[in-house]
C-alpha positions as a printed Julia matrix, in Angstrom:
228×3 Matrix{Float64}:
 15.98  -33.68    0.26
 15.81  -29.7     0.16
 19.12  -28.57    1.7
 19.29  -25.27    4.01
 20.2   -21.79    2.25
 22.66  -20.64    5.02
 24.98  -23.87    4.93
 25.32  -22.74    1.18
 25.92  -18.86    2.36
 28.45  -20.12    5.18
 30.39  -22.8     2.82
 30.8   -20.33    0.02
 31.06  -17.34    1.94
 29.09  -15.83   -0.15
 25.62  -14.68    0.18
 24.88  -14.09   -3.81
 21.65  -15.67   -4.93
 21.59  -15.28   -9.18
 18.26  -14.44  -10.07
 17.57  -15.94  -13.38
 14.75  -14.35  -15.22
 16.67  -12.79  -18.46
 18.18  -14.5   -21.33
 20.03  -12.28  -23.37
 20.39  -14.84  -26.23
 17.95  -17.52  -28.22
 18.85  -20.67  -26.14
 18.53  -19.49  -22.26
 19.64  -23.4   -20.73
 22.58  -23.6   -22.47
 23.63  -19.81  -21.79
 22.44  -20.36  -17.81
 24.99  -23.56  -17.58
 27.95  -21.7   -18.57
 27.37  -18.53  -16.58
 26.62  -20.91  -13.45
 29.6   -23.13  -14.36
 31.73  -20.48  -14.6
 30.11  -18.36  -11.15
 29.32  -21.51   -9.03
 32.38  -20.86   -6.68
 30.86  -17.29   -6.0
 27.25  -18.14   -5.9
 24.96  -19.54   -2.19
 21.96  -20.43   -4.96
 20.28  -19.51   -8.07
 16.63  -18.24   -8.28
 14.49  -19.1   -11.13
 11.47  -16.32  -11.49
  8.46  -17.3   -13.49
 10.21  -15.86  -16.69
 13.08  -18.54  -16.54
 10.5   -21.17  -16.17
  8.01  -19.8   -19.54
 11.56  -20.21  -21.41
 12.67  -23.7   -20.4
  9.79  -25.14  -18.9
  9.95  -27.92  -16.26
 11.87  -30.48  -18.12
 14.73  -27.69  -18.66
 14.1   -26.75  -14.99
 14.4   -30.37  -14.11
 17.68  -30.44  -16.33
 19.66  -27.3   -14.34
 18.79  -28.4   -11.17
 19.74  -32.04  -11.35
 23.37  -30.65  -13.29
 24.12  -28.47  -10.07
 22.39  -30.55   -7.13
 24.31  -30.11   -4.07
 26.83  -27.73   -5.56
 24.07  -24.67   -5.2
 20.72  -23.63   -3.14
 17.41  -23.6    -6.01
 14.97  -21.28   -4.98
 11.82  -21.34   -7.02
 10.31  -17.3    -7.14
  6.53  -18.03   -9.5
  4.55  -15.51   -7.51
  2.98  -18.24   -5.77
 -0.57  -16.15   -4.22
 -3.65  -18.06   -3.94
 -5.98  -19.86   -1.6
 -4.18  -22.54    1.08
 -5.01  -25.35   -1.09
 -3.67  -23.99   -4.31
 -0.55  -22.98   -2.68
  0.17  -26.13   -0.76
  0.02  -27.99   -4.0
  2.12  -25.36   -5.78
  4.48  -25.92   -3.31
  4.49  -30.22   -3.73
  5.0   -29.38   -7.65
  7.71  -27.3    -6.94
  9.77  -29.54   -4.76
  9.1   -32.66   -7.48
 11.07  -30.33   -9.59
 14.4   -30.89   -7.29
 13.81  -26.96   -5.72
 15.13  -26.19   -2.06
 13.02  -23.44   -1.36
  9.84  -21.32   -2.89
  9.02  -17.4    -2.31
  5.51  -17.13   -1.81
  3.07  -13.81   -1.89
  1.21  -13.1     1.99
 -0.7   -10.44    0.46
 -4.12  -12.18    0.21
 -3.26  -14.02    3.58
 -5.43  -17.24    2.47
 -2.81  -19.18    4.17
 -4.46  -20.39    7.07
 -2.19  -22.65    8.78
  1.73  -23.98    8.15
  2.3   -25.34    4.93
  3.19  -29.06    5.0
  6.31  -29.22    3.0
 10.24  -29.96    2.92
 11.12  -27.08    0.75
 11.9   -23.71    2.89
  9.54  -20.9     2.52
 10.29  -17.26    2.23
  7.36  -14.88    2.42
  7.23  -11.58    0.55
  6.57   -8.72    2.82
  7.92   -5.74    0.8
  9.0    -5.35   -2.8
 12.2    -3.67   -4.47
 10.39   -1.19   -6.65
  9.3     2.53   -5.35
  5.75    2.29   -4.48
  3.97   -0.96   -3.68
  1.04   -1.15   -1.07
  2.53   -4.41    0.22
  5.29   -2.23    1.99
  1.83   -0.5     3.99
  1.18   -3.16    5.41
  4.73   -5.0     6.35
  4.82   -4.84    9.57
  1.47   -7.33    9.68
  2.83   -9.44    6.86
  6.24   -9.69    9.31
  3.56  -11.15   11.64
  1.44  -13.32    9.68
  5.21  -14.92    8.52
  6.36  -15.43   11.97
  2.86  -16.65   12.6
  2.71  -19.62    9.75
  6.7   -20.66   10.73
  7.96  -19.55    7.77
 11.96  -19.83    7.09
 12.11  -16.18    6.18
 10.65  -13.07    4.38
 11.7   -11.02    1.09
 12.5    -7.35    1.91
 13.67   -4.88   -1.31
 17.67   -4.45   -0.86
 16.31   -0.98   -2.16
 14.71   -0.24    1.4
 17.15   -0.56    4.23
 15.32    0.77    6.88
 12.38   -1.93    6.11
 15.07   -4.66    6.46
 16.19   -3.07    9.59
 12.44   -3.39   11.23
 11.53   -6.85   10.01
 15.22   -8.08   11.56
 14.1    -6.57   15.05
 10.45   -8.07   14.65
 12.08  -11.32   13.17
 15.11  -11.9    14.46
 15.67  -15.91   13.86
 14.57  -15.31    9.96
 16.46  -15.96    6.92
 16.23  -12.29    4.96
 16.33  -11.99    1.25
 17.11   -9.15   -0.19
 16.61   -8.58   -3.93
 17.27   -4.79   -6.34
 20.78   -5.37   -6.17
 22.95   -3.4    -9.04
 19.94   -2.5   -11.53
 16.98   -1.08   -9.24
 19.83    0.88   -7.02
 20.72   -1.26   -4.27
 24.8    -0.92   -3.62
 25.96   -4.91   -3.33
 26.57   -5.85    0.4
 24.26   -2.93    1.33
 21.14   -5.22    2.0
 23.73   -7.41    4.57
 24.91   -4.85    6.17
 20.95   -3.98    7.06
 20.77   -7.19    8.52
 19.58   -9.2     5.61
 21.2   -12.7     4.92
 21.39  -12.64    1.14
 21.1    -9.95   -1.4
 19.85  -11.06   -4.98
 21.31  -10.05   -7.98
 20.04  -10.48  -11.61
 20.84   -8.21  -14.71
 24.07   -6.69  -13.81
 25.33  -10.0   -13.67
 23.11  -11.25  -16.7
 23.86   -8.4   -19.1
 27.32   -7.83  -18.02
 30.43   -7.78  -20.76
 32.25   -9.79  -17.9
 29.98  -11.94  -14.95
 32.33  -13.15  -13.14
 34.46   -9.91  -12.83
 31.21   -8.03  -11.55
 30.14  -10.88   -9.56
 33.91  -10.86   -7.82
 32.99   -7.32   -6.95
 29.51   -8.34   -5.13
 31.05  -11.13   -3.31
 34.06   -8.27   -2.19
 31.87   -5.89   -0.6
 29.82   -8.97    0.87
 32.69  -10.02    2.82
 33.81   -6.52    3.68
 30.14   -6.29    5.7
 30.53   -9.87    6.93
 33.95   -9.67    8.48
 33.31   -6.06    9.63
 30.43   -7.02   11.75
């Protein structure tokens, strides 16, 4: 049974999701179970991209879920956009797998009605990077989220003032945040916006010491947290 994102967030007291979609050496499972071994205790959940998946494919997938079941949220980010039936069965693949939650693209707004599932959905309404024409339009993504019951959106942690609308238009929604350290975003930034969780990926990844720089994320975290 998928398990909630914000019981992991409120447990841990920290709102860190690892985004796994680099592997700076040849064998990526085995270098992802240490550095989550190691991190658990400061991680909410782990997302695997589409990159992570191409390397280990679904029976390594399987494998790093089922070691850390319970322990962490697994949010599955494959840039799920298609047509309502596509998705939907996307989406049943997905939670075979053992994931909590998926990200899907509202772009092409095929999605005509809620999506039958026990995984929690997040919606992208605005990306991390400079210029994207999904950010023109994120005020009627916002909607069309709201509208199909999703769990929450994806706003950049690069764009505060976008996270600051979608919280007033959505104010019950789980908020993920991801450009945290590489693309520019300061960590705890994102929360102190009024996102939920920031993600995080090559800073941590490529770092000489992850657990030192995620102790530093999960600092600043708190600092917003118990300020507010």
């Amino acid at each position: 049974m998928p398990r909630d994102l914000r019981d992991f967030g409120k447990n841990k007291q920290s709102w860190v999701i690892l985004a796994l979609d680099y592997a700076p050496r040849a064998d990526p499972l085995s270098e992802w179970q240490a550095l989550i071994e190691k991190t658990m205790h400061l991680l909410a959940g782990v997302k695997l991209g589409l990159p992570a998946f191409l390397r280990i494919g679904p029976d390594g997938t399987k494998q790093l879920i089922e070691e850390f079941k319970g322990k962490l949220y697994f949010l599955a980010d494959f840039k799920l956009a298609d047509i309502h039936e596509v998705v939907q069965e996307e989406l049943r693949l997905i939670e075979n797998l053992g994931f909590d939650g998926a990200i899907i693209h509202l772009f092409p707004r095929c999605i005509e009605e809620p999506l039958h599932t026990q995984l929690e959905v997040f919606g992208l309404v605005s990306m991390s990077c400079k210029e994207s024409l999904v950010d023109h339009h994120l005020d009627e993504l916002s909607g069309y989220a709201s509208k199909l019951g999703l769990k929450g959106v994806v706003v950049g942690a690069t764009k505060p003032e976008s996270i600051k609308r979608v919280r007033k238009m959505l104010q019950d929604a789980v908020i993920l945040s991801p450009g945290v350290g590489v693309q520019g975003a300061a960590p705890g930034s994102a929360l102190a916006a009024g996102a939920d969780f920031e993600i995080i990926g090559r800073s941590v990844i490529y770092s000489v010491d992850p657990l030192s720089e995620l102790e530093k994320v999960v600092r600043a975290q708190r600092l917003v947290r118990h300020e507010g």
